[in-house]
Amino acid sequence: MQSKDTLKRHAALVDHMAGTQGLDLEELMLRGKLTISELDDAVLRCTACTSPGSCEHWLAAMTTEPEADAPPPAYCRNKTMFADLQGG
């Protein structure tokens, strides 16, 4: 079982990564495009990532030097979910 701090860290990473993709996860849930269970699964997938520090670095760079339409890094375990949400 993941610690509370680990889950919080990865929930923040998922939310921040979604934001860089132009996705508002809360809005998507309100519109019925994303369920709480799907979001929980995304956070759990993120906790299995071996590169959370690299992700934090990438996200920080995107905040200071945003690239238009930059996809998530190849190692992102939720890149498919983000792409699906952008398309739907």
Short mmCIF file of C-alpha atoms in Angstrom, two decimals:
data_model
loop_
_atom_site.label_atom_id
_atom_site.label_comp_id
_atom_site.label_asym_id
_atom_site.label_seq_id
_atom_site.Cartn_x
_atom_site.Cartn_y
_atom_site.Cartn_z
CA MET A 1 0.00 0.00 0.00
CA GLN A 2 1.22 3.46 -0.91
CA SER A 3 1.86 6.04 1.79
CA LYS A 4 -0.35 9.10 2.06
CA ASP A 5 2.56 11.34 1.06
CA THR A 6 3.31 9.22 -2.02
CA LEU A 7 -0.32 9.33 -3.12
CA LYS A 8 -0.46 13.10 -2.62
CA ARG A 9 2.76 13.59 -4.59
CA HIS A 10 1.54 11.53 -7.52
CA ALA A 11 -1.97 13.01 -7.45
CA ALA A 12 -0.32 16.42 -7.81
CA LEU A 13 1.86 15.13 -10.66
CA VAL A 14 -1.17 13.73 -12.50
CA ASP A 15 -3.07 16.98 -12.05
CA HIS A 16 -0.12 19.12 -13.13
CA MET A 17 0.57 16.92 -16.17
CA ALA A 18 -3.10 17.10 -17.14
CA GLY A 19 -2.92 20.88 -16.91
CA THR A 20 0.04 20.98 -19.31
CA GLN A 21 -2.14 19.05 -21.72
CA GLY A 22 -4.93 21.59 -21.44
CA LEU A 23 -7.06 19.24 -19.38
CA ASP A 24 -9.04 20.19 -16.28
CA LEU A 25 -9.63 16.90 -14.50
CA GLU A 26 -12.29 18.32 -12.20
CA GLU A 27 -14.23 19.70 -15.16
CA LEU A 28 -13.89 16.39 -17.01
CA MET A 29 -15.37 14.57 -14.02
CA LEU A 30 -18.26 17.04 -13.78
CA ARG A 31 -18.98 16.44 -17.48
CA GLY A 32 -18.89 12.66 -17.02
CA LYS A 33 -15.82 12.21 -19.23
CA LEU A 34 -13.69 10.90 -16.34
CA THR A 35 -14.75 8.90 -13.31
CA ILE A 36 -13.27 9.04 -9.84
CA SER A 37 -12.21 5.42 -10.31
CA GLU A 38 -10.37 6.30 -13.53
CA LEU A 39 -8.61 9.16 -11.79
CA ASP A 40 -7.69 6.86 -8.89
CA ASP A 41 -6.25 4.40 -11.42
CA ALA A 42 -4.23 7.20 -13.05
CA VAL A 43 -2.71 8.17 -9.70
CA LEU A 44 -1.87 4.52 -8.96
CA ARG A 45 -0.26 4.15 -12.40
CA CYS A 46 1.78 7.25 -11.63
CA THR A 47 2.98 5.77 -8.31
CA ALA A 48 4.48 2.89 -10.30
CA CYS A 49 6.65 5.32 -12.28
CA THR A 50 10.38 5.05 -11.69
CA SER A 51 10.99 8.68 -12.76
CA PRO A 52 8.83 11.00 -10.63
CA GLY A 53 11.80 13.35 -10.18
CA SER A 54 12.26 13.54 -13.94
CA CYS A 55 8.56 14.24 -14.28
CA GLU A 56 8.76 17.06 -11.74
CA HIS A 57 11.71 18.51 -13.65
CA TRP A 58 9.83 18.24 -16.97
CA LEU A 59 6.75 19.89 -15.46
CA ALA A 60 8.84 22.71 -14.00
CA ALA A 61 10.41 23.31 -17.41
CA MET A 62 6.97 23.40 -19.01
CA THR A 63 5.90 26.06 -16.50
CA THR A 64 8.83 28.31 -17.34
CA GLU A 65 9.25 27.43 -21.02
CA PRO A 66 5.95 26.02 -22.29
CA GLU A 67 6.03 24.31 -25.65
CA ALA A 68 2.83 24.43 -27.65
CA ASP A 69 1.20 21.02 -27.89
CA ALA A 70 4.07 19.24 -26.09
CA PRO A 71 2.95 15.69 -25.35
CA PRO A 72 3.76 14.11 -22.00
CA PRO A 73 7.20 12.50 -21.76
CA ALA A 74 7.45 9.02 -23.29
CA TYR A 75 7.82 7.46 -19.84
CA CYS A 76 4.51 8.93 -18.58
CA ARG A 77 2.29 6.05 -17.54
CA ASN A 78 -0.82 8.14 -18.21
CA LYS A 79 0.03 9.52 -21.65
CA THR A 80 -2.62 7.34 -23.31
CA MET A 81 -5.30 8.49 -20.87
CA PHE A 82 -4.38 12.14 -21.48
CA ALA A 83 -4.49 11.63 -25.26
CA ASP A 84 -7.87 9.90 -24.99
CA LEU A 85 -9.27 12.73 -22.87
CA GLN A 86 -8.02 15.32 -25.35
CA GLY A 87 -9.73 13.49 -28.19
CA GLY A 88 -13.01 12.96 -26.42
#
